[in-house]
mmCIF file of C-alpha atoms in Angstrom:
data_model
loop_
_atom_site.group_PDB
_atom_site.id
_atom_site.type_symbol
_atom_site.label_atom_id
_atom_site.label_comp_id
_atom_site.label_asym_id
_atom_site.label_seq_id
_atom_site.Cartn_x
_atom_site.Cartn_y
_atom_site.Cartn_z
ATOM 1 C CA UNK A 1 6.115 -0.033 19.856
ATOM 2 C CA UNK A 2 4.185 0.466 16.477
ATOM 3 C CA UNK A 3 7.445 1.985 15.175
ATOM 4 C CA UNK A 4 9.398 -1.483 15.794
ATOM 5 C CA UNK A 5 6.608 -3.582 14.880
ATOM 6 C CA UNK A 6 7.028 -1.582 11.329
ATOM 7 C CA UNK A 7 10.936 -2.127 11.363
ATOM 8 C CA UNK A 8 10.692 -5.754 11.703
ATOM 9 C CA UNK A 9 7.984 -6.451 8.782
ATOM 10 C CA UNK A 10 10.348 -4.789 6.720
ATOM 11 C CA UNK A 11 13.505 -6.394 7.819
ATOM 12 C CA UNK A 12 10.920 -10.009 7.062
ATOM 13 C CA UNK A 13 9.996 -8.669 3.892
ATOM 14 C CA UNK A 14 6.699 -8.440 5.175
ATOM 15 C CA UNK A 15 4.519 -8.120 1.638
ATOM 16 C CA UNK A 16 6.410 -11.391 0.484
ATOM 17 C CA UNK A 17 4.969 -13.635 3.756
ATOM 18 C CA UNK A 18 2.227 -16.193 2.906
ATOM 19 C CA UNK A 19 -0.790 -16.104 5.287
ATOM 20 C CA UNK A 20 1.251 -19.259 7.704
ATOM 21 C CA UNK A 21 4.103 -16.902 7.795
ATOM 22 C CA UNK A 22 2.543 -14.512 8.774
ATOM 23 C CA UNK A 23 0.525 -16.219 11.618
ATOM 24 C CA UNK A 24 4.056 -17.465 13.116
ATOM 25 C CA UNK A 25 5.198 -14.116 13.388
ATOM 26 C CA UNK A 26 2.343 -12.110 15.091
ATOM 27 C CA UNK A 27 3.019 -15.736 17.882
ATOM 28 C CA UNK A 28 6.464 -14.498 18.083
ATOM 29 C CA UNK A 29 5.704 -10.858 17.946
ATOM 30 C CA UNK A 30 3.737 -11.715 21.059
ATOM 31 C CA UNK A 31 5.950 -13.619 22.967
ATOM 32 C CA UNK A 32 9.260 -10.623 22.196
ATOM 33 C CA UNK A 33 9.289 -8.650 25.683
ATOM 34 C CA UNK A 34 9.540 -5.829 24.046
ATOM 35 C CA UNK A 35 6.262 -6.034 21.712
ATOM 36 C CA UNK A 36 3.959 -8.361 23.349
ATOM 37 C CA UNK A 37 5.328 -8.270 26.537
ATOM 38 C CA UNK A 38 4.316 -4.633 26.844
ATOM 39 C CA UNK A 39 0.780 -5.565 25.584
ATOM 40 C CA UNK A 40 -0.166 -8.277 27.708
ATOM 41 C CA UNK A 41 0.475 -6.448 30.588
ATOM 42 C CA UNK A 42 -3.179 -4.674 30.547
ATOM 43 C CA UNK A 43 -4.678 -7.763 28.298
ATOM 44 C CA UNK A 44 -4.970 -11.329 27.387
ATOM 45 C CA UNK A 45 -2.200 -12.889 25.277
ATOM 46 C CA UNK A 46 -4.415 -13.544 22.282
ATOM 47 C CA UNK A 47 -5.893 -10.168 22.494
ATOM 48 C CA UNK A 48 -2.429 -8.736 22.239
ATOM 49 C CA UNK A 49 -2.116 -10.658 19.247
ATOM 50 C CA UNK A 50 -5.269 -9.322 17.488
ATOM 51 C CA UNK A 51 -4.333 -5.862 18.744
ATOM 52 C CA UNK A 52 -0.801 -6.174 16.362
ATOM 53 C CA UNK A 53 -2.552 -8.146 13.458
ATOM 54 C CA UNK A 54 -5.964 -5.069 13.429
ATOM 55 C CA UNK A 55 -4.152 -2.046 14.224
ATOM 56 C CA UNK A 56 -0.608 -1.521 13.490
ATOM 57 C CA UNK A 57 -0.573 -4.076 10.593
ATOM 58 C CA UNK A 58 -3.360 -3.419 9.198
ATOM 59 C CA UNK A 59 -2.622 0.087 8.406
ATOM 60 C CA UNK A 60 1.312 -1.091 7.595
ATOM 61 C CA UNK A 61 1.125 -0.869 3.556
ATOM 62 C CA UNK A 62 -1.636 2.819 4.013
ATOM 63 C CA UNK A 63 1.433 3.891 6.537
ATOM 64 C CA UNK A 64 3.857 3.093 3.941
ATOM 65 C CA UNK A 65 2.231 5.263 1.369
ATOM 66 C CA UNK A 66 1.809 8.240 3.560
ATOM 67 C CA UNK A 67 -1.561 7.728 4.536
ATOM 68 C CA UNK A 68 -3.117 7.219 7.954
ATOM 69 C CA UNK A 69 -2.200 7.648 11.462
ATOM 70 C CA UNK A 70 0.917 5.995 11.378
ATOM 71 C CA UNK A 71 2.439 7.040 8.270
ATOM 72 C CA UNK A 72 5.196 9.152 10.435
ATOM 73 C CA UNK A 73 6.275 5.621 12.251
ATOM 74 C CA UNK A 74 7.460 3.813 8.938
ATOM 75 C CA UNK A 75 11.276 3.680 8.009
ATOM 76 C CA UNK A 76 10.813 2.016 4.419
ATOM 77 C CA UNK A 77 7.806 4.335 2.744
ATOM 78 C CA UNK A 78 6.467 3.269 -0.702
ATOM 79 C CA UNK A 79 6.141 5.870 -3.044
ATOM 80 C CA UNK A 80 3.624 8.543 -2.366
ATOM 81 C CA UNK A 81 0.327 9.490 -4.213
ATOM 82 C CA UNK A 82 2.419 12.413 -5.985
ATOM 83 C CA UNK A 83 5.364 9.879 -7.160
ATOM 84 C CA UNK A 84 2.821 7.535 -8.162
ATOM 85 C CA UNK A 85 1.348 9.817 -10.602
ATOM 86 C CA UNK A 86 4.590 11.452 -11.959
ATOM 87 C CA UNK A 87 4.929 7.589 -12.900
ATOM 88 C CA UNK A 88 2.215 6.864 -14.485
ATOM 89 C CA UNK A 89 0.840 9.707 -15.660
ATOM 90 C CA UNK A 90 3.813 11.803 -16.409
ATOM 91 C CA UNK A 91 5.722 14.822 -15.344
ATOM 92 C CA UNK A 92 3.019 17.137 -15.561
ATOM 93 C CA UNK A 93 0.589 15.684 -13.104
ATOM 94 C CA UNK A 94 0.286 16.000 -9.518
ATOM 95 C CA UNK A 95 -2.250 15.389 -7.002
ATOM 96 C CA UNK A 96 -5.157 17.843 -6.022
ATOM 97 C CA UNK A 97 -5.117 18.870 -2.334
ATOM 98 C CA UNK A 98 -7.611 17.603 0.196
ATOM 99 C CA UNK A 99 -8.631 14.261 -2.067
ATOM 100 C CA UNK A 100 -6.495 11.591 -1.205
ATOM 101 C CA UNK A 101 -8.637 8.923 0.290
ATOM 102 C CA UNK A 102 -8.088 5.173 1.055
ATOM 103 C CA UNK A 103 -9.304 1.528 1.150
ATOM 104 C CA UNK A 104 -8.536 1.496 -1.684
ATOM 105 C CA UNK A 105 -5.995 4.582 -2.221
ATOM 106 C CA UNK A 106 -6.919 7.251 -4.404
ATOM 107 C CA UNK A 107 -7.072 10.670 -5.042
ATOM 108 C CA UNK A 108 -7.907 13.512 -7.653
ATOM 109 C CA UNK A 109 -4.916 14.636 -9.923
ATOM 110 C CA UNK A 110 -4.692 17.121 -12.816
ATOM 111 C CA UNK A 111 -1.684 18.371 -15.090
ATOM 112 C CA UNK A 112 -3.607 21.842 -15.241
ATOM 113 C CA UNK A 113 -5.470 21.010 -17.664
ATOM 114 C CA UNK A 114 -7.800 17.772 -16.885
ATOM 115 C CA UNK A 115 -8.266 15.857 -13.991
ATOM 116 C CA UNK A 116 -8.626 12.099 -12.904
ATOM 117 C CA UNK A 117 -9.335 10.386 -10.298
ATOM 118 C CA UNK A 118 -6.080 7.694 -9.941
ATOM 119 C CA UNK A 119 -6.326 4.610 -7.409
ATOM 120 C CA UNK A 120 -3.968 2.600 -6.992
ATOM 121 C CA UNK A 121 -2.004 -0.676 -5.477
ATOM 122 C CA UNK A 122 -0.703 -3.662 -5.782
ATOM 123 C CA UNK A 123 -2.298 -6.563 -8.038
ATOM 124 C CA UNK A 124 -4.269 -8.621 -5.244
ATOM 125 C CA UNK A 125 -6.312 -5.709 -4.624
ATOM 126 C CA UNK A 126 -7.297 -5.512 -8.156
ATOM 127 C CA UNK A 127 -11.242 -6.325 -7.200
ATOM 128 C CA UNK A 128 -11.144 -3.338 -4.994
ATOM 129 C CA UNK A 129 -9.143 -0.938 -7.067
ATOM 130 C CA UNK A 130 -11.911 -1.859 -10.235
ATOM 131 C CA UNK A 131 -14.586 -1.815 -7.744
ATOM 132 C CA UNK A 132 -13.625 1.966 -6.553
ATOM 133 C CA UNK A 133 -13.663 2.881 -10.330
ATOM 134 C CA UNK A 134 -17.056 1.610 -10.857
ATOM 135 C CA UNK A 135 -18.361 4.088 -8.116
ATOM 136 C CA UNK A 136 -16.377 6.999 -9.333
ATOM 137 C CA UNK A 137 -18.207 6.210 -12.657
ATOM 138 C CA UNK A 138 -21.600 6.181 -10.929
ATOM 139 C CA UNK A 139 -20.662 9.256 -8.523
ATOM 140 C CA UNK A 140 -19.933 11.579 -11.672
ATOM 141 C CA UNK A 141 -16.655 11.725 -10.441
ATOM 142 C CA UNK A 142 -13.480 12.389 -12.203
ATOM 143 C CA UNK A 143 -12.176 10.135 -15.319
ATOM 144 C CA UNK A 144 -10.913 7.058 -13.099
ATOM 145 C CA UNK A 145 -7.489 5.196 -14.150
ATOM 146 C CA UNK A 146 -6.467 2.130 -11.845
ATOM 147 C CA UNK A 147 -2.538 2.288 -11.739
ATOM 148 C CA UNK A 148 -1.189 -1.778 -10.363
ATOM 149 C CA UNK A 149 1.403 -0.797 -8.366
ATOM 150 C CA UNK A 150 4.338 -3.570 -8.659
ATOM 151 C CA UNK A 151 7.026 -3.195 -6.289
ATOM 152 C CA UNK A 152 10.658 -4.224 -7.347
ATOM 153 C CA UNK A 153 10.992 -7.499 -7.816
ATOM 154 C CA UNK A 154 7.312 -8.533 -8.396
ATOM 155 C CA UNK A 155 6.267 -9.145 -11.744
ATOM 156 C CA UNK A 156 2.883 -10.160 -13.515
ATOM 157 C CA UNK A 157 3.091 -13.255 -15.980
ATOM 158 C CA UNK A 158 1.943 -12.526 -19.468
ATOM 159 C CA UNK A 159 -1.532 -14.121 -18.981
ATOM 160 C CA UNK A 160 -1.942 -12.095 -15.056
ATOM 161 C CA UNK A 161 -0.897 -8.741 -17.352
ATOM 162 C CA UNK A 162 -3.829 -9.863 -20.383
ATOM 163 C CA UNK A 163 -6.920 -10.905 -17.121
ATOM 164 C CA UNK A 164 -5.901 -7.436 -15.277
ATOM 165 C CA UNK A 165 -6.299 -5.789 -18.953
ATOM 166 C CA UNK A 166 -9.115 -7.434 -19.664
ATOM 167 C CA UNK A 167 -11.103 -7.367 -16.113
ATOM 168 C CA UNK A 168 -10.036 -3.041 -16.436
ATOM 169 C CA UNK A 169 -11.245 -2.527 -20.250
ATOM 170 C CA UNK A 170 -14.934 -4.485 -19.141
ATOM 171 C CA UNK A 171 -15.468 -2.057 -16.332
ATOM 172 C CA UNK A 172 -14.289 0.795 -18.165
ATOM 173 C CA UNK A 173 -11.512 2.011 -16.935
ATOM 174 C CA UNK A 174 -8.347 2.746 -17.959
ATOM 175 C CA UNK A 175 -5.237 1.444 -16.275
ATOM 176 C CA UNK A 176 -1.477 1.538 -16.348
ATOM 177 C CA UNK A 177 0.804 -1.276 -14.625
ATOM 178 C CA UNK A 178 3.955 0.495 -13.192
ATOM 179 C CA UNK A 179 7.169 -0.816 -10.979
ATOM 180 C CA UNK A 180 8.183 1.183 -7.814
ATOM 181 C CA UNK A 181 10.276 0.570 -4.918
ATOM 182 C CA UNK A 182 10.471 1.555 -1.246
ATOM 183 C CA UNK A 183 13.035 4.284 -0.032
ATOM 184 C CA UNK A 184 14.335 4.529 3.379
ATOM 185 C CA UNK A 185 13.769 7.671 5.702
ATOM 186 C CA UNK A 186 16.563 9.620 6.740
ATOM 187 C CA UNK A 187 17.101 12.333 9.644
ATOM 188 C CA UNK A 188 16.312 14.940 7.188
ATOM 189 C CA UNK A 189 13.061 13.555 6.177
ATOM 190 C CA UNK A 190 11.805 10.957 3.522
ATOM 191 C CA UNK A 191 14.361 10.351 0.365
ATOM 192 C CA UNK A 192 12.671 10.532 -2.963
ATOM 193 C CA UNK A 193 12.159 6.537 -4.598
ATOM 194 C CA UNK A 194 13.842 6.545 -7.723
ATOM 195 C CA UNK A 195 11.047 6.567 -10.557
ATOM 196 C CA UNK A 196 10.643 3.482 -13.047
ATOM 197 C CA UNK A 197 8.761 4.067 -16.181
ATOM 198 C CA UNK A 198 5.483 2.424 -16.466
ATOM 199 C CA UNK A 199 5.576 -0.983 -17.401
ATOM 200 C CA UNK A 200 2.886 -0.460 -19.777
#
């Protein structure tokens, strides 16, 4: 079920939806046999509902990047942490085993010679990408670098790409803006996402 809840938020585009959208959707979700039909045969119709928006969707975009419990049940994956830094970091870097964390995502890289601790995701999360930083800072951990993950399509106006700047330099931390887009799995496993250059 969580697999073709998954297929049809990407067939809808599902990171594009306003908040109304959305709502209509987790109704219809609901009423389709097939989804909430199957729920709200051991619960209440509304519960069903909640049960679709606070589990399956709310780990769709940590799915999407590999991360969580239902990152095998997604057919449209976003680039992983080790694209993510071959983007925005370079070549050279790749991610440390046993660090990748999320809410927000991050994880410990190195190119062999340094390490730093690289979160990432898309701009709306900004406060909790900067916020993550600030702790690393406090923790002693790694250099942080917030990396705004734009997917195809998406862009950041002039003044959005000067406030994220700005908001990034006052906290500290370094950051990189970068476009990406998702890939679709095939029956011999996950296709790699072409790589865009950072955007700057």
């Amino acid at each position: 079920m969580i697999r073709n809840i998954y297929r049809k938020a990407d067939e809808l585009g599902w990171d594009g939806l306003s908040a109304v959208d959305r709502t209509a959707w987790y109704n219809r979700w609901v009423d389709d046999e097939m989804l909430g039909g199957v729920l709200t045969r051991y619960m209440p119709r509304e519960r069903a509902r909640m049960w679709i928006k606070d589990v399956p969707m709310k780990h769709y975009n940590r799915a999407r990047s590999g991360i969580g419990p239902y990152a095998d049940l997604v057919s449209t994956p976003l680039p992983s942490a080790y694209d993510i830094a071959r983007i925005a970091l370079g070549e050279d870097w790749t991610v440390l085993s046993g660090t990748l964390r999320e809410k927000p995502n991050r994880c410990q890289v190195t190119d062999g010679q340094g390490q730093m601790l690289m979160i990432w995701g898309a701009p709306r999360n900004l406060k909790s990408l900067v916020w993550a930083g600030l702790n690393a800072r406090v923790d002693a951990l790694p250099s942080p670098i917030v990396v705004i993950n734009l997917l195809q399509g998406e862009r950041l106006t002039e003044n959005e790409r000067r406030r994220h700047q700005k908001v990034c330099e006052l906290a500290g931390l370094a950051v990189r803006v970068i476009t990406t887009r998702t890939t679709r799995s095939t029956s011999s496993g996950r296709e790699s996402p072409p790589l865009r250059l950072p955007d700057g």
